[in-house]
C-alpha cells in the first residue's frame, strides 16, 4: 500500500530535478548526485529538501482562470504535513497547519467591566495588539527556552494586556468601571453650558484639521448652523440630527486644544441624544457616526461606529446615485451624498486595515460617482490600493515569494500617479517639506497614508529576509546539521527590504519635522499609530542585522522623542511605554544621541542638545522637540538626508530592475520548499517575528 502511494507524482505534474547550484546559474542539471556540472566545477551539489511540483501549461491556464486559486485546499497539494500533526486529525482548514499560522495569529481578550457586563473583543494579525501578544510570548519565555507556540489561530491576550498596561486601549472606555444604571445627561438640554466663544473656537479648530476628512458641508454653512445654536431669536428649532453633527464637529475640534475634556462632554451629549435617532436612516445620521469615529480615536469604539455608519449608508442608498426625479436630485445634495459615502469608504478601508478586520464595503457594489473634492479623490485612489493590499498581499496564500513580489509591484504601479493626485489636492507633491497651518494638515494626511500603505504592502519581504538571516545564524551554530537552502540573499529581495525601511524612516522623519512647524499636526492623536508602526519596522530589522542597529536605533529614539512632545494621554503614554520596554529588553541604550545636533525643520540651522528620549522635557521643564538622526555613509538604502525629489522615483527605479514581464525567468525564485519552512509567505507579519529573537534576556519583573 505504501509503495502504491509513492508510485509517482500526480498526473500532469513536472518534477524539477535541478540542484541549487544549477538553478542559481540557470543551467541544465542532469539530476545526479552529484550532478555533472558540480563534479566538473568541484562545487557542493545540494538539492532542495522538498521537490517543487509544477503543473503543465494547460493546467496552469485553468488554475489562473479559477476564481478559487490560492485556496488552502489547492495550495496544500504536494506539501508535506506539519511535524507532529496526525493525518487522522479531525480538524479542518487552517487548524491542520499550526506551524504555518504561528506567524500571524489574531488575538482576543475578555474584560469584566462589571459583574453584569462582560466584554469580548477580537483583533486581526495586522493590529498592534497582535504585535504586543507576540512580544509578550517572547518575554515570558526564558532565554534558553523556545517561545511558547500558540494553540490555534486566535490567542488569549489578557495576560499580555495586563503586563503592558494596554487594556484600556484594547477595550476603550469599557475598560473603566462601568455602571449599567448610570444616568447620562439629556441630549435635549440647552447648549448654554458651553460658552459661545469656546464653542466657535472648537469649530474653527475642526475646520482646520479633521474637516478635510469629513467635508460634509461648506465651511460657511457649518459656521452658520453653529451660530443658530446660540441665537435666541431663531423661531424654528434646529433638526436634531443637524445639531448633533455640529456638536460632534466641535467635539473633534476640542481634542486639539487645552480644553480637550470638552470633547468627551460633547460626545456624551450627542450619544445621549442619538438614542432617538437609533433607527433613523438619513444623510446626517451617517455623518454623526463618522464624526464619532474621529472624536473617539479608540480602536474598537471607532470600528463599531464605522459599522453603524456603513449599514446606515447602505440602507440610505448612498452607494447609489439618487433618482433624478426626487428631492435629493439637486446638485448640492447629490454632492453631499457622494462626499459622505466616499469619506466613509476611506475610513472603512484604513481602519479595517489597521485593525486586521474584514471590510464591509466593496467597490463591486458601489454605483455612485466620486465627489469633486480633489483631496478626497486622492484618498479614494489610495483606498483602492489599500483594499488590494489587504486582499492580495495578506488575504491570499503564495507558494512563491516572486508571486507576491509581482503583486506588490502591481500595487506600487497603481500608486505611481499618487504624486499628481496630491498636487491637485494641495498644490504640491510628496517632495515638499512639512508646511504649517491647515494646508500642512492635508499634506500630512496624504503623505502618511501613502507611506503606510506601501510599508505594509512590502513588509512581508523584510520579514522573509529576517527569518532567513535567523535561520542562517542557527545553521552556523549547528555543524552537524545539513542546510540545503540558498546561502545568498538575492539583490532584488534586499532592494525590496530597503524600500520598506525607507518608508518607515520617511514616516518618522516627516513627523519629526512636521511637529516642529505645525501645532495642528502635533495634536492629532492618531499619529501615534503611524509612528509606532514605523518604529517597530526599523527595530525588527535591527534585531536581525547587528550592523544596521547603529543606523536604525537613532530613528527609534527620534520617534520616542517625537511622541514625548505630544500632549499626554492614553494612546501616547501607552505607546511610549511599550516602545521603551521593547528597547530596554533588547539592551538598546536610550542616550546614544547625547550631544547630537538638533536639525531645524526649515533653515537647517542646528544647536547642541542632550537627548532624553524617556521624558520629552529638559531640566527647565520646557518641551523638547524631536532630534532628527543624521545620515551615515553606511546606511542601508536611502536615508532622510538623501531623499529623492519625489518618493515615487524610488519605486520607478525598482520597477525597472524588477521587470515583471521576465521576473520568473531572470530572478531566483524562493519557495517554502527552498527554505525548508512550513508557513505561508503571505501571512508573515512584523508582529509574529518578534517572538524568534533568541538572545533576549527576558524577565517580566523589569516592567
Coordinates of N, CA and C in Angstrom, one line a residue, residues 231-449:
X231 N -28.5 81.5 19.0 CA -29.3 82.6 18.6 C -30.7 82.5 19.3
X232 N -31.0 83.3 20.3 CA -32.3 83.2 20.9 C -33.5 83.6 20.1
X233 N -33.2 84.3 19.0 CA -34.3 84.8 18.1 C -34.7 83.8 17.0
X234 N -34.1 82.6 17.0 CA -34.5 81.6 16.0 C -35.8 81.0 16.3
X235 N -36.8 81.2 15.4 CA -38.1 80.6 15.7 C -38.2 79.1 15.5
X236 N -37.7 78.6 14.4 CA -37.8 77.2 14.1 C -36.6 76.5 14.8
X237 N -36.9 75.4 15.6 CA -35.9 74.6 16.2 C -35.0 73.9 15.1
X238 N -33.8 73.7 15.5 CA -32.9 73.0 14.5 C -33.2 71.5 14.5
X239 N -33.0 70.9 13.4 CA -33.2 69.5 13.2 C -32.2 68.8 14.2
X240 N -32.7 67.8 15.0 CA -31.8 67.2 16.0 C -30.5 66.6 15.3
X241 N -30.7 66.0 14.2 CA -29.5 65.3 13.5 C -28.5 66.4 13.1
X242 N -29.0 67.5 12.6 CA -28.1 68.6 12.1 C -27.3 69.2 13.4
X243 N -28.1 69.3 14.5 CA -27.5 69.8 15.7 C -26.4 68.8 16.2
X244 N -26.6 67.6 16.1 CA -25.7 66.6 16.5 C -24.4 66.6 15.7
X245 N -24.6 66.9 14.4 CA -23.4 67.0 13.5 C -22.5 68.1 14.0
X246 N -23.1 69.3 14.3 CA -22.4 70.5 14.7 C -21.7 70.2 16.0
X247 N -22.4 69.6 16.9 CA -21.8 69.3 18.3 C -20.6 68.3 18.1
X248 N -20.7 67.3 17.3 CA -19.6 66.4 17.1 C -18.5 67.1 16.4
X249 N -18.7 68.0 15.5 CA -17.6 68.7 14.9 C -16.9 69.5 16.0
X250 N -17.6 70.1 16.9 CA -17.0 70.9 18.0 C -16.2 69.9 18.9
X251 N -16.7 68.7 19.1 CA -16.0 67.7 20.0 C -14.7 67.3 19.3
X252 N -14.7 67.1 18.0 CA -13.4 66.8 17.3 C -12.4 67.9 17.4
X253 N -12.9 69.2 17.3 CA -12.0 70.3 17.4 C -11.4 70.5 18.7
X254 N -12.2 70.1 19.8 CA -11.7 70.3 21.1 C -10.5 69.4 21.5
X255 N -10.4 68.3 20.8 CA -9.3 67.4 21.1 C -7.9 68.0 20.9
X256 N -7.8 68.9 20.0 CA -6.5 69.5 19.7 C -6.3 70.8 20.4
X257 N -7.0 71.0 21.5 CA -6.8 72.2 22.3 C -6.6 71.9 23.8
X258 N -6.3 72.9 24.6 CA -6.1 72.7 26.0 C -7.4 72.3 26.7
X259 N -8.5 72.6 26.0 CA -9.9 72.2 26.6 C -10.3 70.9 26.0
X260 N -9.4 69.9 25.9 CA -9.8 68.7 25.2 C -10.9 67.9 26.0
X261 N -11.0 68.2 27.3 CA -12.0 67.5 28.1 C -13.4 67.8 27.6
X262 N -13.6 68.9 27.0 CA -14.9 69.2 26.4 C -15.3 68.3 25.3
X263 N -14.3 67.7 24.7 CA -14.6 66.7 23.6 C -15.4 65.6 24.1
X264 N -15.1 65.0 25.2 CA -15.8 63.9 25.8 C -17.2 64.3 26.3
X265 N -17.3 65.5 26.8 CA -18.6 66.0 27.3 C -19.5 66.1 26.1
X266 N -19.1 66.8 25.0 CA -19.9 66.9 23.9 C -20.3 65.6 23.2
X267 N -19.3 64.7 23.2 CA -19.6 63.3 22.7 C -20.7 62.6 23.5
X268 N -20.6 62.7 24.8 CA -21.6 62.0 25.6 C -23.0 62.7 25.4
X269 N -23.0 64.0 25.2 CA -24.3 64.7 25.0 C -24.9 64.2 23.7
X270 N -24.1 64.1 22.6 CA -24.6 63.7 21.3 C -25.0 62.2 21.4
X271 N -24.2 61.4 22.1 CA -24.6 60.0 22.3 C -25.9 59.8 23.0
X272 N -26.2 60.6 24.0 CA -27.4 60.5 24.7 C -28.6 60.9 23.8
X273 N -28.4 62.0 23.1 CA -29.5 62.4 22.2 C -29.7 61.5 21.0
X274 N -28.7 60.8 20.6 CA -28.8 59.9 19.5 C -29.7 58.7 19.7
X275 N -30.1 58.4 20.9 CA -30.9 57.3 21.2 C -32.2 57.4 20.4
X276 N -32.7 58.6 20.3 CA -33.9 58.8 19.5 C -33.7 58.7 18.0
X277 N -32.4 58.7 17.6 CA -32.1 58.6 16.1 C -31.6 57.2 15.8
X278 N -31.7 56.3 16.7 CA -31.1 54.9 16.5 C -31.6 54.3 15.3
X279 N -32.9 54.4 15.0 CA -33.5 53.7 13.8 C -33.7 54.7 12.7
X280 N -33.2 55.9 12.8 CA -33.4 56.9 11.8 C -32.2 56.7 10.8
X281 N -32.6 56.6 9.5 CA -31.6 56.5 8.4 C -31.7 57.7 7.5
X282 N -30.7 58.5 7.5 CA -30.6 59.6 6.6 C -29.1 60.1 6.5
X283 N -28.9 61.1 5.7 CA -27.5 61.5 5.5 C -26.8 62.0 6.8
X284 N -27.6 62.7 7.6 CA -27.0 63.2 8.9 C -26.6 62.1 9.9
X285 N -27.4 61.1 10.0 CA -27.1 60.0 10.9 C -25.8 59.3 10.5
X286 N -25.6 59.2 9.2 CA -24.3 58.6 8.8 C -23.2 59.5 9.1
X287 N -23.3 60.8 9.0 CA -22.3 61.7 9.3 C -22.0 61.8 10.8
X288 N -23.0 61.6 11.6 CA -22.8 61.6 13.1 C -21.8 60.4 13.4
X289 N -22.1 59.2 12.9 CA -21.3 58.1 13.2 C -19.8 58.3 12.7
X290 N -19.7 58.9 11.6 CA -18.3 59.2 11.1 C -17.6 60.1 12.0
X291 N -18.2 61.1 12.4 CA -17.6 62.1 13.3 C -17.3 61.5 14.7
X292 N -18.1 60.5 15.1 CA -17.8 59.8 16.4 C -16.6 59.0 16.2
X293 N -16.3 58.4 15.0 CA -15.1 57.7 14.8 C -13.9 58.6 15.0
X294 N -14.0 59.8 14.4 CA -12.9 60.8 14.5 C -12.6 61.3 15.9
X295 N -13.7 61.5 16.7 CA -13.6 62.0 18.0 C -13.0 61.0 19.0
X296 N -13.5 59.8 18.9 CA -13.2 58.7 19.9 C -11.7 58.4 19.8
X297 N -11.2 58.0 18.6 CA -9.8 57.6 18.4 C -9.5 56.3 19.2
X298 N -10.5 55.5 19.6 CA -10.2 54.3 20.3 C -10.6 53.2 19.3
X299 N -9.7 52.2 19.1 CA -9.8 51.2 18.0 C -11.2 50.6 17.9
X300 N -11.6 49.9 19.0 CA -12.8 49.1 18.9 C -14.1 50.0 18.8
X301 N -14.1 51.1 19.6 CA -15.2 52.0 19.5 C -15.3 52.6 18.1
X302 N -14.2 53.0 17.5 CA -14.2 53.5 16.1 C -14.8 52.5 15.2
X303 N -14.4 51.2 15.3 CA -14.8 50.2 14.4 C -16.3 50.0 14.5
X304 N -16.9 50.1 15.7 CA -18.3 49.9 15.9 C -19.1 51.0 15.3
X305 N -18.6 52.3 15.5 CA -19.3 53.4 14.9 C -19.2 53.3 13.4
X306 N -18.1 52.8 12.9 CA -17.9 52.6 11.5 C -18.9 51.6 10.9
X307 N -19.2 50.6 11.7 CA -20.2 49.6 11.2 C -21.6 50.2 11.2
X308 N -21.9 51.0 12.1 CA -23.2 51.7 12.1 C -23.3 52.6 10.9
X309 N -22.2 53.4 10.7 CA -22.2 54.3 9.5 C -22.3 53.5 8.2
X310 N -21.7 52.4 8.1 CA -21.7 51.6 6.8 C -23.1 51.1 6.6
X311 N -23.7 50.5 7.6 CA -25.1 49.9 7.5 C -26.1 51.0 7.2
X312 N -26.0 52.1 7.8 CA -27.0 53.2 7.5 C -26.7 53.8 6.1
X313 N -25.5 53.9 5.7 CA -25.2 54.4 4.4 C -25.8 53.5 3.3
X314 N -25.6 52.2 3.5 CA -26.2 51.2 2.5 C -27.7 51.3 2.6
X315 N -28.3 51.4 3.8 CA -29.7 51.5 4.0 C -30.3 52.7 3.3
X316 N -29.5 53.8 3.4 CA -30.0 55.1 2.7 C -29.7 55.1 1.2
X317 N -29.0 54.1 0.7 CA -28.7 54.1 -0.7 C -27.6 55.0 -1.1
X318 N -26.7 55.4 -0.2 CA -25.7 56.3 -0.5 C -24.7 55.7 -1.5
X319 N -24.7 54.4 -1.6 CA -23.7 53.8 -2.5 C -24.3 53.8 -4.0
X320 N -25.5 54.4 -4.1 CA -26.0 54.6 -5.5 C -26.5 56.0 -5.6
X321 N -26.5 56.5 -6.8 CA -26.9 57.9 -7.0 C -28.4 58.0 -6.9
X322 N -28.9 59.1 -6.3 CA -30.4 59.3 -6.1 C -31.1 59.4 -7.5
X323 N -32.3 58.9 -7.6 CA -33.1 59.1 -8.8 C -33.2 60.6 -9.1
X324 N -33.3 60.9 -10.4 CA -33.3 62.3 -10.8 C -34.6 63.0 -10.5
X325 N -35.6 62.3 -10.3 CA -36.9 62.9 -10.1 C -37.3 63.0 -8.6
X326 N -36.3 63.0 -7.7 CA -36.5 63.1 -6.3 C -36.0 64.4 -5.7
X327 N -36.4 64.7 -4.4 CA -35.9 65.9 -3.8 C -34.4 65.9 -3.6
X328 N -33.8 64.7 -3.6 CA -32.4 64.7 -3.4 C -31.6 64.8 -4.7
X329 N -32.2 65.2 -5.7 CA -31.6 65.2 -7.0 C -30.9 66.5 -7.3
X330 N -31.0 67.6 -6.5 CA -30.4 68.8 -6.7 C -28.9 68.6 -6.6
X331 N -28.1 69.5 -7.2 CA -26.7 69.3 -7.3 C -26.0 69.3 -6.0
X332 N -26.4 70.2 -5.1 CA -25.7 70.3 -3.8 C -26.0 69.1 -2.9
X333 N -27.2 68.6 -2.9 CA -27.5 67.4 -2.1 C -26.8 66.2 -2.7
X334 N -26.7 66.0 -4.0 CA -26.0 64.9 -4.6 C -24.6 64.9 -4.3
X335 N -24.0 66.1 -4.3 CA -22.5 66.2 -3.9 C -22.3 65.8 -2.4
X336 N -23.2 66.2 -1.6 CA -23.1 65.9 -0.2 C -23.2 64.4 0.0
X337 N -24.1 63.7 -0.7 CA -24.3 62.3 -0.6 C -23.0 61.6 -1.0
X338 N -22.4 62.0 -2.1 CA -21.2 61.4 -2.6 C -20.0 61.7 -1.7
X339 N -19.9 62.9 -1.2 CA -18.8 63.2 -0.3 C -18.9 62.3 1.0
X340 N -20.1 62.2 1.6 CA -20.3 61.4 2.8 C -20.0 60.0 2.5
X341 N -20.4 59.4 1.4 CA -20.2 58.0 1.2 C -18.7 57.7 0.9
X342 N -18.0 58.5 0.1 CA -16.6 58.2 -0.2 C -15.7 58.5 1.0
X343 N -16.1 59.5 1.9 CA -15.4 59.6 3.1 C -15.5 58.4 4.0
X344 N -16.7 57.8 4.0 CA -16.9 56.6 4.7 C -16.1 55.4 4.1
X345 N -16.0 55.4 2.8 CA -15.2 54.4 2.1 C -13.7 54.4 2.5
X346 N -13.2 55.6 2.6 CA -11.8 55.8 3.0 C -11.6 55.3 4.5
X347 N -12.5 55.8 5.4 CA -12.4 55.3 6.8 C -12.5 53.8 6.9
X348 N -13.4 53.2 6.2 CA -13.6 51.8 6.2 C -12.4 51.0 5.8
X349 N -11.7 51.4 4.8 CA -10.5 50.7 4.3 C -9.4 50.9 5.3
X350 N -9.1 52.1 5.7 CA -8.0 52.4 6.6 C -8.1 51.8 7.9
X351 N -9.3 51.9 8.6 CA -9.4 51.4 9.9 C -9.5 49.9 9.9
X352 N -10.1 49.3 9.0 CA -10.1 47.8 8.9 C -8.7 47.3 8.6
X353 N -8.0 47.9 7.8 CA -6.6 47.6 7.5 C -5.8 47.7 8.8
X354 N -6.0 48.7 9.6 CA -5.3 48.9 10.8 C -5.6 47.8 11.9
X355 N -6.8 47.4 11.9 CA -7.3 46.5 13.0 C -7.3 45.0 12.6
X356 N -7.0 44.8 11.3 CA -6.9 43.4 10.9 C -8.3 42.7 10.8
X357 N -9.3 43.5 10.5 CA -10.7 43.0 10.4 C -11.2 43.2 9.0
X358 N -12.1 42.4 8.5 CA -12.5 42.5 7.1 C -13.4 43.7 6.9
X359 N -13.3 44.3 5.7 CA -14.1 45.5 5.3 C -15.4 45.0 4.8
X360 N -16.4 45.9 5.1 CA -17.8 45.6 4.7 C -18.2 46.3 3.4
X361 N -17.4 47.2 2.9 CA -17.7 47.9 1.7 C -16.8 47.5 0.5
X362 N -17.4 47.1 -0.6 CA -16.6 46.7 -1.7 C -17.0 47.5 -2.9
X363 N -16.0 47.8 -3.8 CA -16.2 48.6 -5.0 C -17.2 47.9 -5.9
X364 N -17.4 46.6 -5.8 CA -18.3 45.9 -6.6 C -19.7 46.4 -6.5
X365 N -20.1 46.9 -5.3 CA -21.5 47.3 -5.0 C -21.7 48.8 -5.1
X366 N -20.6 49.5 -5.4 CA -20.7 51.0 -5.4 C -21.1 51.4 -6.8
X367 N -22.1 52.2 -6.8 CA -22.6 52.7 -8.1 C -22.8 54.2 -8.2
X368 N -22.2 54.9 -7.2 CA -22.3 56.4 -7.2 C -21.0 57.0 -7.7
X369 N -21.1 58.1 -8.3 CA -19.9 58.8 -8.8 C -19.0 59.3 -7.7
X370 N -17.8 59.6 -8.0 CA -16.9 60.1 -7.0 C -17.1 61.6 -6.8
X371 N -16.8 62.2 -5.6 CA -17.1 63.6 -5.4 C -16.1 64.5 -6.2
X372 N -16.3 65.8 -6.2 CA -15.4 66.7 -6.9 C -14.3 67.2 -6.1
X373 N -14.3 66.9 -4.8 CA -13.2 67.4 -3.9 C -11.9 66.7 -4.2
X374 N -10.8 67.4 -4.7 CA -9.6 66.8 -5.1 C -8.9 66.1 -4.0
X375 N -9.0 66.6 -2.7 CA -8.4 65.9 -1.6 C -9.0 64.5 -1.3
X376 N -10.3 64.4 -1.4 CA -11.0 63.1 -1.2 C -10.7 62.2 -2.4
X377 N -10.5 62.8 -3.6 CA -10.2 61.9 -4.7 C -8.8 61.3 -4.5
X378 N -7.9 62.0 -4.0 CA -6.6 61.4 -3.7 C -6.7 60.3 -2.7
X379 N -7.5 60.5 -1.6 CA -7.7 59.4 -0.6 C -8.4 58.2 -1.2
X380 N -9.4 58.5 -2.1 CA -10.1 57.3 -2.7 C -9.1 56.5 -3.6
X381 N -8.3 57.2 -4.3 CA -7.3 56.5 -5.1 C -6.4 55.6 -4.2
X382 N -6.0 56.1 -3.1 CA -5.2 55.4 -2.1 C -6.0 54.2 -1.5
X383 N -7.2 54.5 -1.2 CA -8.1 53.4 -0.6 C -8.2 52.2 -1.5
X384 N -8.2 52.4 -2.8 CA -8.2 51.2 -3.7 C -7.0 50.4 -3.6
X385 N -5.8 51.0 -3.4 CA -4.6 50.3 -3.2 C -4.6 49.6 -1.9
X386 N -5.1 50.2 -0.8 CA -5.2 49.6 0.5 C -6.1 48.4 0.4
X387 N -7.2 48.4 -0.3 CA -8.0 47.3 -0.4 C -7.3 46.1 -1.2
X388 N -6.6 46.5 -2.2 CA -5.8 45.4 -2.9 C -4.8 44.8 -2.0
X389 N -4.1 45.6 -1.3 CA -3.0 45.1 -0.4 C -3.6 44.1 0.6
X390 N -4.8 44.5 1.2 CA -5.4 43.7 2.2 C -5.8 42.3 1.6
X391 N -6.4 42.4 0.4 CA -6.9 41.1 -0.2 C -5.8 40.3 -0.8
X392 N -4.9 40.9 -1.5 CA -3.9 40.2 -2.3 C -2.6 39.9 -1.7
X393 N -2.2 40.8 -0.7 CA -0.9 40.5 0.0 C -1.2 39.7 1.2
X394 N -2.2 40.1 2.0 CA -2.5 39.5 3.3 C -3.6 38.5 3.3
X395 N -4.4 38.5 2.2 CA -5.6 37.6 2.1 C -5.4 36.4 1.3
X396 N -4.3 36.3 0.5 CA -4.1 35.1 -0.3 C -2.8 34.4 0.2
X397 N -2.7 33.2 -0.3 CA -1.6 32.3 0.0 C -0.7 32.1 -1.2
X398 N 0.6 32.2 -1.1 CA 1.5 32.1 -2.2 C 2.5 31.0 -1.9
X399 N 2.8 30.2 -2.9 CA 3.9 29.2 -2.8 C 5.2 29.8 -3.1
X400 N 5.3 30.9 -3.7 CA 6.5 31.5 -4.2 C 6.5 33.0 -3.8
X401 N 7.7 33.4 -3.3 CA 7.9 34.8 -3.0 C 7.8 35.7 -4.2
X402 N 8.2 35.2 -5.3 CA 8.1 36.1 -6.5 C 6.7 36.3 -6.9
X403 N 5.8 35.4 -6.7 CA 4.4 35.7 -7.0 C 3.9 36.9 -6.1
X404 N 4.3 36.9 -4.9 CA 3.9 38.0 -4.0 C 4.6 39.3 -4.4
X405 N 5.8 39.2 -4.9 CA 6.6 40.3 -5.3 C 5.9 41.0 -6.5
X406 N 5.4 40.2 -7.4 CA 4.8 40.7 -8.6 C 3.5 41.5 -8.2
X407 N 2.8 40.9 -7.3 CA 1.5 41.6 -6.8 C 1.9 42.9 -6.1
X408 N 2.9 42.9 -5.3 CA 3.3 44.1 -4.6 C 3.8 45.2 -5.6
X409 N 4.5 44.8 -6.7 CA 4.9 45.8 -7.7 C 3.7 46.3 -8.4
X410 N 2.7 45.4 -8.6 CA 1.5 45.9 -9.3 C 0.8 47.0 -8.5
X411 N 0.7 46.8 -7.2 CA 0.1 47.7 -6.3 C 0.9 49.1 -6.3
X412 N 2.2 49.0 -6.3 CA 3.0 50.2 -6.3 C 2.8 50.9 -7.7
X413 N 2.7 50.1 -8.8 CA 2.4 50.7 -10.1 C 1.1 51.5 -10.0
X414 N 0.1 51.0 -9.3 CA -1.2 51.6 -9.2 C -1.0 53.0 -8.5
X415 N 0.0 53.1 -7.6 CA 0.2 54.3 -6.8 C 1.2 55.2 -7.5
X416 N 1.7 54.9 -8.6 CA 2.8 55.7 -9.2 C 2.3 57.1 -9.6
X417 N 1.0 57.3 -9.8 CA 0.5 58.6 -10.1 C -0.1 59.3 -8.9
X418 N 0.2 58.8 -7.7 CA -0.3 59.4 -6.5 C 0.2 60.8 -6.3
X419 N 1.5 61.1 -6.7 CA 2.1 62.4 -6.5 C 1.2 63.4 -7.3
X420 N 0.8 63.1 -8.5 CA 0.0 64.0 -9.2 C -1.4 64.3 -8.6
X421 N -2.0 63.2 -8.0 CA -3.2 63.4 -7.2 C -3.0 64.4 -6.1
X422 N -1.9 64.2 -5.4 CA -1.6 65.1 -4.3 C -1.4 66.6 -4.7
X423 N -0.8 66.7 -5.8 CA -0.5 68.1 -6.4 C -1.9 68.8 -6.7
X424 N -2.8 68.0 -7.2 CA -4.1 68.6 -7.5 C -4.9 68.9 -6.2
X425 N -4.6 68.2 -5.1 CA -5.3 68.4 -3.9 C -4.8 69.6 -3.1
X426 N -3.4 69.7 -3.0 CA -2.8 70.7 -2.1 C -1.9 71.6 -2.8
X427 N -1.6 71.4 -4.1 CA -0.7 72.3 -4.8 C 0.7 71.9 -4.9
X428 N 1.1 70.8 -4.2 CA 2.5 70.3 -4.3 C 2.5 68.8 -4.0
X429 N 3.6 68.2 -4.2 CA 3.7 66.8 -4.1 C 4.4 66.3 -2.9
X430 N 4.9 65.0 -2.9 CA 5.5 64.4 -1.8 C 6.8 64.9 -1.4
X431 N 7.4 65.7 -2.4 CA 8.8 66.2 -2.1 C 8.8 67.4 -1.3
X432 N 7.7 68.0 -1.0 CA 7.6 69.3 -0.2 C 7.8 69.0 1.3
X433 N 8.6 69.9 1.9 CA 8.8 69.8 3.3 C 7.5 70.1 4.1
X434 N 7.3 69.6 5.3 CA 6.0 69.9 6.0 C 5.7 71.3 6.2
X435 N 4.5 71.7 5.9 CA 4.0 73.1 5.9 C 3.2 73.4 7.2
X436 N 3.1 74.6 7.6 CA 2.3 75.0 8.8 C 0.8 75.1 8.4
X437 N -0.1 75.3 9.4 CA -1.5 75.5 9.1 C -2.3 74.4 8.6
X438 N -3.5 74.7 8.1 CA -4.4 73.7 7.6 C -3.9 73.0 6.4
X439 N -3.1 73.7 5.5 CA -2.6 73.0 4.4 C -1.6 71.9 4.8
X440 N -0.9 72.2 5.9 CA 0.1 71.2 6.4 C -0.7 69.9 7.0
X441 N -1.9 70.1 7.5 CA -2.7 69.0 8.0 C -3.0 68.1 6.8
X442 N -3.5 68.7 5.7 CA -3.9 68.0 4.5 C -2.6 67.2 3.9
X443 N -1.5 68.0 3.9 CA -0.3 67.3 3.4 C 0.1 66.1 4.2
X444 N 0.0 66.2 5.5 CA 0.4 65.1 6.4 C -0.6 63.9 6.3
X445 N -1.8 64.2 6.1 CA -2.8 63.1 5.9 C -2.5 62.3 4.7
X446 N -2.2 63.0 3.6 CA -1.9 62.4 2.3 C -0.6 61.7 2.3
X447 N 0.4 62.3 2.9 CA 1.8 61.7 2.9 C 1.8 60.4 3.8
X448 N 1.3 60.5 5.0 CA 1.5 59.4 5.9 C 0.6 58.2 5.5
X449 N -0.5 58.5 4.9 CA -1.4 57.4 4.4 C -0.7 56.6 3.3

